[in-house]
């Protein structure tokens, strides 16, 4: 609003870009540095030459007629989203936020810094409207801005190249099913969470985001390479991958509690997986409660023992010649033993760990190795991400539900495609359903073992 009293702001076309820092004390100098719009013209100072006024549709000429000779003619109204060029506003110059203060913003225009190109944009004269805008830098929904670095561009690009659009839990729909008008387009985050975004032109938004995702990943060949790697790992691209140091190299962990699936692998060790082919049932008489653990291609005998006396609770995994057992040590820690020898101490993460502010994913459970065997390190992370620790030892961190299966692999049904899908693995609120902390508050049975700062 302060710009209304700045004479230098008259007939200036600019873009607001929110940045860290204090407000501008003097608005005159930034506005004076911008090129002034031509007097009596509908176009901004550096707008591209678009459709001539005489060639505009009749309804547009009628709307413009009262203001053809107005001094602020460059401020055209939001008339038809299908024809943004008719407004005479270059997409790199104007993104107006009506009714908002300029405090805390930087004004960038013809003499300013680099301005992100608007790939898809919606405008409204209503300052409370939840418009959507996609640029080369971020995705904006109403007052919320999500950097592209927080989106799982590889997963969306891979589905896009196959003519599909990725939704909640890995569900997909053909691109031709997306509406040309108002519709929902799911957006997948690096955490594995999927957020439905309501846009005015669903098919167009998906196309722009898909093309951007492919470019940001390095092009079609790079996307194909990432897809091939995911197939080799037998872990979908949309699942978040987190890593922790291991005795032979990084240990990679992927988990989705709603699907009751865990995949952990590392150098010099077979991949260890947990699935629930017929669903996880904590009240089942089956000692494994429906969970199946495999080490490479070898199935293990899994037993969950939750006793009234906490020190007697345990989780066991048996292979021919090998036996791992998780036992409670104290309130927040448990020991993993192999053949009665301690191999790792697992500790519930601190409630508020000191992390880099830019960290998106929650950290993995701290693991203190007592063994140099690579398989012991992999098993330690399997137990830490799938089962409760400390007082919650003997319990699994999955919610009870029956899910569809496809050749033994869990997948989301089509009804999940356009619904929120929370992974509860991120630090942001949009990654976690109410109360979801990965330690039992997300519908699992692992209990709040003292930590909601990690997983």
Coordinates of C-alpha atoms in Angstrom, one line a residue:
X1 CA 0.0 0.0 0.0
X2 CA 3.0 2.3 0.6
X3 CA 3.6 2.2 -3.2
X4 CA 0.3 4.1 -3.8
X5 CA 2.0 7.3 -2.4
X6 CA 5.3 6.9 -4.2
X7 CA 5.3 9.0 -7.4
X8 CA 8.0 6.9 -9.0
X9 CA 5.7 3.9 -8.9
X10 CA 3.3 5.4 -11.4
X11 CA 3.2 3.4 -14.7
X12 CA 5.8 0.8 -13.5
X13 CA 5.4 -2.9 -14.2
X14 CA 7.3 -5.1 -11.7
X15 CA 7.3 -8.4 -9.9
X16 CA 7.3 -8.8 -6.1
X17 CA 9.7 -11.5 -4.9
X18 CA 9.6 -12.4 -1.2
X19 CA 13.0 -12.5 0.4
X20 CA 14.5 -12.6 3.9
X21 CA 15.3 -9.3 5.5
X22 CA 13.7 -6.1 6.7
X23 CA 11.3 -3.9 4.8
X24 CA 12.4 -1.2 2.4
X25 CA 12.6 2.3 4.0
X26 CA 12.7 4.2 0.7
X27 CA 10.5 2.9 -2.1
X28 CA 11.2 5.8 -4.5
X29 CA 14.7 4.6 -5.6
X30 CA 13.8 1.0 -6.5
X31 CA 10.8 2.2 -8.5
X32 CA 12.7 5.0 -10.2
X33 CA 15.2 2.4 -11.5
X34 CA 12.5 0.6 -13.5
X35 CA 11.5 1.5 -17.1
X36 CA 8.3 3.4 -17.2
X37 CA 5.4 2.0 -19.2
X38 CA 4.5 3.7 -22.4
X39 CA 1.8 6.4 -21.8
X40 CA -1.6 5.3 -23.2
X41 CA -0.5 1.8 -23.9
X42 CA -2.0 -1.5 -22.6
X43 CA 1.5 -3.0 -22.6
X44 CA 4.1 -2.9 -19.9
X45 CA 7.6 -1.5 -20.6
X46 CA 9.0 -4.7 -21.8
X47 CA 5.9 -6.7 -22.7
X48 CA 6.2 -8.8 -25.8
X49 CA 4.3 -7.8 -28.9
X50 CA 1.2 -9.9 -28.7
X51 CA -2.2 -9.8 -30.3
X52 CA -3.2 -6.4 -31.6
X53 CA -6.2 -4.7 -29.9
X54 CA -8.3 -4.9 -33.1
X55 CA -7.7 -8.6 -33.2
X56 CA -8.9 -9.3 -29.7
X57 CA -12.3 -10.9 -29.2
X58 CA -15.3 -8.6 -29.0
X59 CA -15.9 -9.2 -25.3
X60 CA -12.2 -8.2 -24.5
X61 CA -12.5 -5.0 -26.6
X62 CA -15.7 -4.1 -24.7
X63 CA -13.9 -4.6 -21.4
X64 CA -10.9 -2.5 -22.5
X65 CA -12.8 0.3 -24.1
X66 CA -13.3 2.5 -21.0
X67 CA -9.6 2.3 -20.1
X68 CA -7.8 2.6 -23.5
X69 CA -6.5 6.1 -22.7
X70 CA -6.2 5.6 -19.0
X71 CA -2.7 6.4 -17.5
X72 CA -2.6 3.0 -15.7
X73 CA -3.8 1.0 -18.7
X74 CA -1.0 -1.6 -18.1
X75 CA -2.9 -2.8 -15.0
X76 CA -5.3 -5.0 -17.0
X77 CA -7.9 -7.2 -15.3
X78 CA -8.0 -10.9 -14.9
X79 CA -10.4 -11.9 -17.7
X80 CA -9.6 -15.2 -19.3
X81 CA -7.0 -17.6 -18.0
X82 CA -6.9 -19.3 -21.4
X83 CA -5.5 -16.1 -23.1
X84 CA -3.0 -14.5 -20.7
X85 CA -1.3 -12.6 -23.6
X86 CA -4.5 -10.6 -24.1
X87 CA -3.8 -8.8 -20.8
X88 CA -0.6 -7.2 -22.3
X89 CA 1.5 -8.5 -19.4
X90 CA 4.8 -10.2 -20.0
X91 CA 4.9 -13.3 -17.9
X92 CA 8.4 -12.4 -16.7
X93 CA 7.3 -9.0 -15.5
X94 CA 4.2 -9.0 -13.5
X95 CA 2.9 -11.2 -10.7
X96 CA 0.6 -9.0 -8.7
X97 CA -0.5 -9.6 -5.1
X98 CA -3.4 -7.3 -4.8
X99 CA -3.9 -5.6 -1.4
X100 CA -0.6 -6.8 0.1
X101 CA 2.2 -4.6 1.6
X102 CA 5.5 -4.3 -0.1
X103 CA 7.4 -4.6 3.2
X104 CA 9.9 -7.4 3.2
X105 CA 9.9 -7.7 -0.6
X106 CA 12.3 -7.0 -3.3
X107 CA 11.3 -5.1 -6.5
X108 CA 12.8 -6.6 -9.6
X109 CA 12.2 -5.4 -13.1
X110 CA 13.9 -4.5 -16.3
X111 CA 17.1 -3.4 -14.4
X112 CA 16.8 -5.9 -11.5
X113 CA 18.2 -9.4 -11.1
X114 CA 17.1 -12.6 -12.7
X115 CA 13.3 -13.2 -12.5
X116 CA 12.0 -16.7 -12.6
X117 CA 9.8 -17.4 -15.6
X118 CA 6.2 -18.2 -14.8
X119 CA 5.4 -21.5 -16.4
X120 CA 1.8 -21.7 -15.1
X121 CA 0.0 -18.9 -13.4
X122 CA -3.5 -18.0 -12.1
X123 CA -4.6 -14.5 -11.2
X124 CA -7.5 -13.1 -9.3
X125 CA -8.6 -9.7 -8.1
X126 CA -9.6 -11.3 -4.8
X127 CA -6.6 -11.1 -2.5
X128 CA -7.8 -14.1 -0.6
X129 CA -8.0 -16.4 -3.6
X130 CA -5.8 -19.5 -3.5
X131 CA -4.2 -19.1 -6.8
X132 CA -1.5 -21.4 -8.1
X133 CA 1.8 -20.4 -9.8
X134 CA 4.6 -22.6 -11.1
X135 CA 8.0 -21.1 -11.9
X136 CA 11.5 -22.5 -12.5
X137 CA 12.2 -22.0 -8.8
X138 CA 9.1 -22.9 -6.8
X139 CA 5.4 -23.9 -6.7
X140 CA 3.2 -21.3 -5.0
X141 CA -0.3 -22.1 -3.7
X142 CA -2.0 -19.2 -2.1
X143 CA 0.4 -17.8 0.4
X144 CA 2.6 -21.0 0.6
X145 CA 5.7 -21.4 -1.5
X146 CA 7.4 -24.8 -2.0
X147 CA 10.9 -24.8 -3.5
X148 CA 11.4 -27.3 -6.3
X149 CA 14.1 -29.0 -4.2
X150 CA 11.3 -30.2 -1.9
X151 CA 9.5 -31.9 -4.7
X152 CA 10.2 -35.5 -5.9
X153 CA 10.7 -34.3 -9.5
X154 CA 12.3 -37.6 -10.6
X155 CA 9.2 -39.7 -9.6
X156 CA 6.8 -37.2 -11.3
X157 CA 9.0 -37.0 -14.4
X158 CA 9.3 -40.7 -14.8
X159 CA 5.5 -41.2 -14.7
X160 CA 5.0 -38.2 -17.0
X161 CA 7.3 -39.7 -19.6
X162 CA 5.1 -42.8 -19.6
X163 CA 2.0 -40.7 -20.2
X164 CA 0.8 -41.0 -16.6
X165 CA 0.5 -38.7 -13.6
X166 CA 1.7 -39.9 -10.2
X167 CA -0.7 -39.7 -7.2
X168 CA -1.0 -40.8 -3.6
X169 CA 0.9 -43.9 -2.6
X170 CA 2.3 -44.4 -6.1
X171 CA -1.2 -44.7 -7.7
X172 CA -1.2 -43.4 -11.3
X173 CA -3.8 -42.2 -13.9
X174 CA -3.3 -41.5 -17.6
X175 CA -2.7 -37.9 -18.5
X176 CA -5.7 -37.9 -20.8
X177 CA -7.9 -38.3 -17.8
X178 CA -6.9 -35.0 -16.4
X179 CA -9.5 -32.3 -16.8
X180 CA -8.9 -29.4 -19.2
X181 CA -10.6 -27.1 -16.6
X182 CA -10.7 -27.1 -12.9
X183 CA -9.4 -30.3 -11.3
X184 CA -7.0 -31.9 -8.8
X185 CA -3.4 -32.6 -9.7
X186 CA -1.4 -34.5 -7.0
X187 CA 2.1 -33.2 -6.2
X188 CA 4.7 -35.6 -4.7
X189 CA 7.3 -34.4 -2.2
X190 CA 10.7 -35.8 -1.6
X191 CA 9.4 -37.2 1.7
X192 CA 6.9 -39.5 -0.2
X193 CA 4.0 -37.4 0.8
X194 CA 1.5 -36.5 -1.9
X195 CA -0.5 -33.2 -1.7
X196 CA -3.6 -32.7 -3.9
X197 CA -3.4 -29.3 -5.6
X198 CA -6.6 -27.8 -7.0
X199 CA -5.9 -25.8 -10.2
X200 CA -8.0 -24.1 -12.8
X201 CA -6.5 -25.9 -15.7
X202 CA -5.5 -29.4 -14.5
X203 CA -4.1 -30.8 -17.7
X204 CA -2.1 -27.7 -18.5
X205 CA -0.6 -27.5 -15.0
X206 CA 0.4 -31.2 -15.1
X207 CA 2.0 -30.7 -18.5
X208 CA 4.0 -27.7 -17.4
X209 CA 5.1 -29.4 -14.1
X210 CA 5.9 -32.7 -15.9
X211 CA 8.0 -30.9 -18.5
X212 CA 9.8 -28.9 -15.8
X213 CA 10.5 -32.0 -13.8
X214 CA 12.1 -33.7 -16.8
X215 CA 14.3 -30.6 -17.4
X216 CA 15.3 -30.3 -13.8
X217 CA 16.3 -34.0 -13.7
X218 CA 18.6 -33.5 -16.6
X219 CA 16.5 -34.6 -19.6
X220 CA 14.6 -37.7 -20.7
X221 CA 17.7 -39.9 -20.8
X222 CA 18.6 -39.0 -17.2
X223 CA 15.0 -39.7 -16.1
X224 CA 15.2 -43.1 -17.8
X225 CA 18.4 -43.9 -16.0
X226 CA 16.9 -43.0 -12.6
X227 CA 13.9 -45.2 -13.4
X228 CA 16.2 -48.1 -14.3
X229 CA 18.1 -47.7 -11.1
X230 CA 14.8 -47.7 -9.1
X231 CA 13.8 -50.9 -10.9
X232 CA 17.1 -52.5 -10.1
X233 CA 16.6 -51.6 -6.4
X234 CA 13.0 -52.8 -6.7
X235 CA 11.9 -49.6 -4.8
X236 CA 9.6 -47.1 -6.6
X237 CA 11.0 -43.6 -7.2
X238 CA 8.3 -41.9 -5.2
X239 CA 9.4 -43.5 -1.9
X240 CA 11.8 -41.4 0.1
X241 CA 15.3 -42.7 0.4
X242 CA 17.4 -41.8 3.5
X243 CA 20.9 -42.9 4.2
X244 CA 23.1 -43.5 7.2
X245 CA 26.8 -44.4 7.5
X246 CA 27.6 -48.2 7.7
X247 CA 30.7 -50.2 8.3
X248 CA 31.0 -51.0 4.6
X249 CA 29.4 -47.8 3.2
X250 CA 26.1 -46.0 3.2
X251 CA 23.0 -47.9 4.3
X252 CA 19.8 -46.8 2.4
X253 CA 16.4 -46.9 4.0
X254 CA 13.0 -46.6 2.3
X255 CA 9.7 -47.0 4.3
X256 CA 6.0 -46.4 3.8
X257 CA 4.0 -47.3 6.9
X258 CA 0.6 -47.1 5.2
X259 CA 1.7 -49.8 2.8
X260 CA 3.6 -51.6 5.5
X261 CA 6.7 -51.9 3.4
X262 CA 10.4 -51.5 4.4
X263 CA 13.4 -51.8 2.1
X264 CA 17.0 -51.5 3.5
X265 CA 20.2 -52.2 1.6
X266 CA 23.9 -51.4 1.7
X267 CA 27.2 -52.5 0.2
X268 CA 28.3 -56.2 0.7
X269 CA 24.9 -57.1 2.2
X270 CA 21.7 -58.6 0.7
X271 CA 18.7 -56.3 0.7
X272 CA 16.3 -56.8 3.6
X273 CA 12.6 -56.2 3.1
X274 CA 9.4 -56.3 5.1
X275 CA 6.0 -56.7 3.5
X276 CA 2.5 -57.5 4.7
X277 CA 0.9 -59.4 1.8
X278 CA -2.4 -59.7 3.5
X279 CA -2.3 -56.7 5.7
X280 CA -0.8 -56.1 9.2
X281 CA -3.0 -57.2 12.1
X282 CA -1.6 -56.5 15.5
X283 CA -4.3 -58.7 17.2
X284 CA -3.6 -61.7 15.0
X285 CA -2.5 -65.0 16.6
X286 CA 0.2 -65.2 13.9
X287 CA 3.5 -64.4 15.8
X288 CA 4.5 -62.1 12.9
X289 CA 1.1 -60.3 12.9
X290 CA 1.1 -60.6 9.1
X291 CA 4.5 -59.2 8.4
X292 CA 7.0 -61.0 6.2
X293 CA 10.8 -60.4 6.4
X294 CA 13.2 -61.5 3.7
X295 CA 16.9 -61.3 3.6
X296 CA 17.8 -61.4 -0.1
X297 CA 15.5 -64.1 -1.4
X298 CA 15.5 -66.0 1.9
X299 CA 12.4 -65.7 4.1
X300 CA 13.1 -65.2 7.8
X301 CA 10.9 -66.4 10.7
X302 CA 9.7 -63.2 12.3
X303 CA 8.2 -63.1 15.9
X304 CA 6.9 -60.1 17.8
X305 CA 6.8 -60.6 21.6
X306 CA 5.1 -57.9 23.6
X307 CA 5.0 -58.8 27.3
X308 CA 3.5 -57.1 30.3
X309 CA 7.0 -57.1 31.7
X310 CA 8.8 -54.7 29.4
X311 CA 12.2 -56.3 29.9
X312 CA 10.8 -59.6 28.5
X313 CA 9.5 -57.9 25.2
X314 CA 11.4 -58.6 22.0
X315 CA 11.4 -58.9 18.2
X316 CA 13.1 -61.9 16.7
X317 CA 14.2 -62.8 13.1
X318 CA 15.6 -66.2 12.4
X319 CA 17.5 -67.5 9.4
X320 CA 19.2 -70.9 9.1
X321 CA 22.3 -70.5 11.2
X322 CA 21.5 -66.9 12.3
X323 CA 19.3 -65.4 14.9
X324 CA 18.7 -61.6 15.5
X325 CA 16.7 -60.4 18.5
X326 CA 15.8 -56.9 19.6
X327 CA 15.6 -56.4 23.4
X328 CA 14.8 -53.5 25.6
X329 CA 17.7 -51.8 27.4
X330 CA 15.9 -48.8 29.0
X331 CA 13.2 -46.3 28.4
X332 CA 14.5 -45.1 25.0
X333 CA 17.0 -47.7 23.9
X334 CA 17.1 -51.3 22.7
X335 CA 19.9 -53.7 21.9
X336 CA 20.1 -55.7 18.7
X337 CA 21.8 -59.0 19.2
X338 CA 22.9 -61.7 16.7
X339 CA 23.4 -65.1 18.1
X340 CA 23.4 -63.5 21.6
X341 CA 26.2 -61.1 20.7
X342 CA 25.5 -57.4 20.7
X343 CA 25.7 -55.9 17.3
X344 CA 24.0 -52.4 17.6
X345 CA 22.5 -50.1 20.1
X346 CA 19.3 -48.4 18.8
X347 CA 18.2 -45.1 20.4
X348 CA 15.0 -43.2 20.0
X349 CA 15.8 -39.8 18.4
X350 CA 15.7 -36.6 20.5
X351 CA 12.4 -34.8 20.4
X352 CA 13.9 -31.6 19.0
X353 CA 17.3 -32.4 17.4
X354 CA 19.5 -29.6 16.2
X355 CA 19.2 -29.8 12.4
X356 CA 20.0 -27.6 9.5
X357 CA 16.9 -25.4 8.8
X358 CA 16.9 -26.6 5.2
X359 CA 16.6 -30.2 6.2
X360 CA 13.3 -31.7 4.8
X361 CA 13.5 -35.3 5.8
X362 CA 13.5 -36.5 9.4
X363 CA 16.8 -38.2 10.4
X364 CA 17.0 -41.9 10.9
X365 CA 17.2 -43.5 14.3
X366 CA 20.7 -43.2 15.8
X367 CA 22.5 -46.5 15.5
X368 CA 25.7 -47.3 17.4
X369 CA 27.4 -50.3 15.7
X370 CA 29.1 -53.0 17.8
X371 CA 29.8 -55.1 14.7
X372 CA 31.6 -54.6 11.5
X373 CA 29.4 -57.0 9.5
X374 CA 27.5 -55.2 6.8
X375 CA 24.4 -57.3 7.2
X376 CA 24.2 -56.5 10.9
X377 CA 24.2 -52.8 10.0
X378 CA 21.3 -53.4 7.5
X379 CA 19.4 -55.4 10.0
X380 CA 19.9 -52.7 12.7
X381 CA 18.2 -50.1 10.4
X382 CA 15.4 -52.6 9.5
X383 CA 14.6 -53.1 13.2
X384 CA 14.9 -49.4 14.1
X385 CA 12.5 -48.2 11.3
X386 CA 10.0 -51.0 11.6
X387 CA 9.7 -51.7 15.3
X388 CA 9.4 -49.8 18.6
X389 CA 12.4 -49.1 20.8
X390 CA 12.8 -48.8 24.5
X391 CA 9.5 -49.3 26.3
X392 CA 7.8 -50.0 22.9
X393 CA 10.1 -52.9 22.1
X394 CA 8.0 -55.8 20.8
X395 CA 5.6 -53.7 18.8
X396 CA 5.5 -52.8 15.1
X397 CA 5.2 -49.3 13.8
X398 CA 2.5 -49.9 11.2
X399 CA -1.2 -49.3 11.3
X400 CA -3.7 -52.1 11.1
X401 CA -5.2 -52.3 7.7
X402 CA -5.7 -54.6 4.7
X403 CA -4.2 -53.5 1.5
X404 CA -4.4 -54.7 -2.1
X405 CA -1.4 -56.7 -3.4
X406 CA 0.1 -57.2 -6.8
X407 CA 2.5 -60.1 -7.1
X408 CA 3.3 -59.7 -3.5
X409 CA 4.1 -55.9 -3.7
X410 CA 1.8 -53.5 -1.9
X411 CA 0.3 -50.6 -3.9
X412 CA -2.2 -47.8 -3.4
X413 CA -5.6 -48.1 -5.0
X414 CA -7.0 -45.6 -7.6
X415 CA -9.1 -44.0 -4.9
X416 CA -5.9 -42.8 -3.2
X417 CA -4.6 -41.0 -6.3
X418 CA -6.2 -37.6 -5.6
X419 CA -6.2 -37.8 -1.8
X420 CA -3.6 -36.7 0.7
X421 CA -1.0 -39.3 1.3
X422 CA 1.2 -38.6 4.4
X423 CA 4.5 -40.3 4.8
X424 CA 5.1 -38.8 8.3
X425 CA 8.8 -38.6 7.3
X426 CA 9.2 -34.9 6.8
X427 CA 9.7 -32.0 9.2
X428 CA 7.1 -29.8 7.5
X429 CA 3.5 -29.9 8.6
X430 CA 2.2 -30.8 5.2
X431 CA 4.3 -34.1 5.4
X432 CA 2.6 -35.3 8.6
X433 CA -1.0 -36.1 9.3
X434 CA -2.3 -34.6 12.7
X435 CA -0.2 -36.3 15.4
X436 CA 1.8 -38.3 13.0
X437 CA 5.4 -38.6 14.2
X438 CA 6.4 -42.1 13.0
X439 CA 6.5 -43.4 16.6
X440 CA 3.0 -44.7 16.9
X441 CA 1.1 -41.4 16.6
X442 CA 0.6 -42.1 12.9
X443 CA -1.6 -45.1 13.5
X444 CA 1.3 -47.5 14.1
X445 CA 1.8 -49.6 17.2
X446 CA 5.3 -48.6 18.0
X447 CA 4.3 -46.1 20.7
X448 CA 5.8 -42.7 21.4
X449 CA 9.2 -44.0 22.3
X450 CA 10.5 -40.7 23.4
X451 CA 11.3 -39.1 20.1
X452 CA 9.4 -37.3 17.4
X453 CA 12.5 -35.7 15.9
X454 CA 13.6 -38.6 13.8
X455 CA 12.6 -42.0 12.5

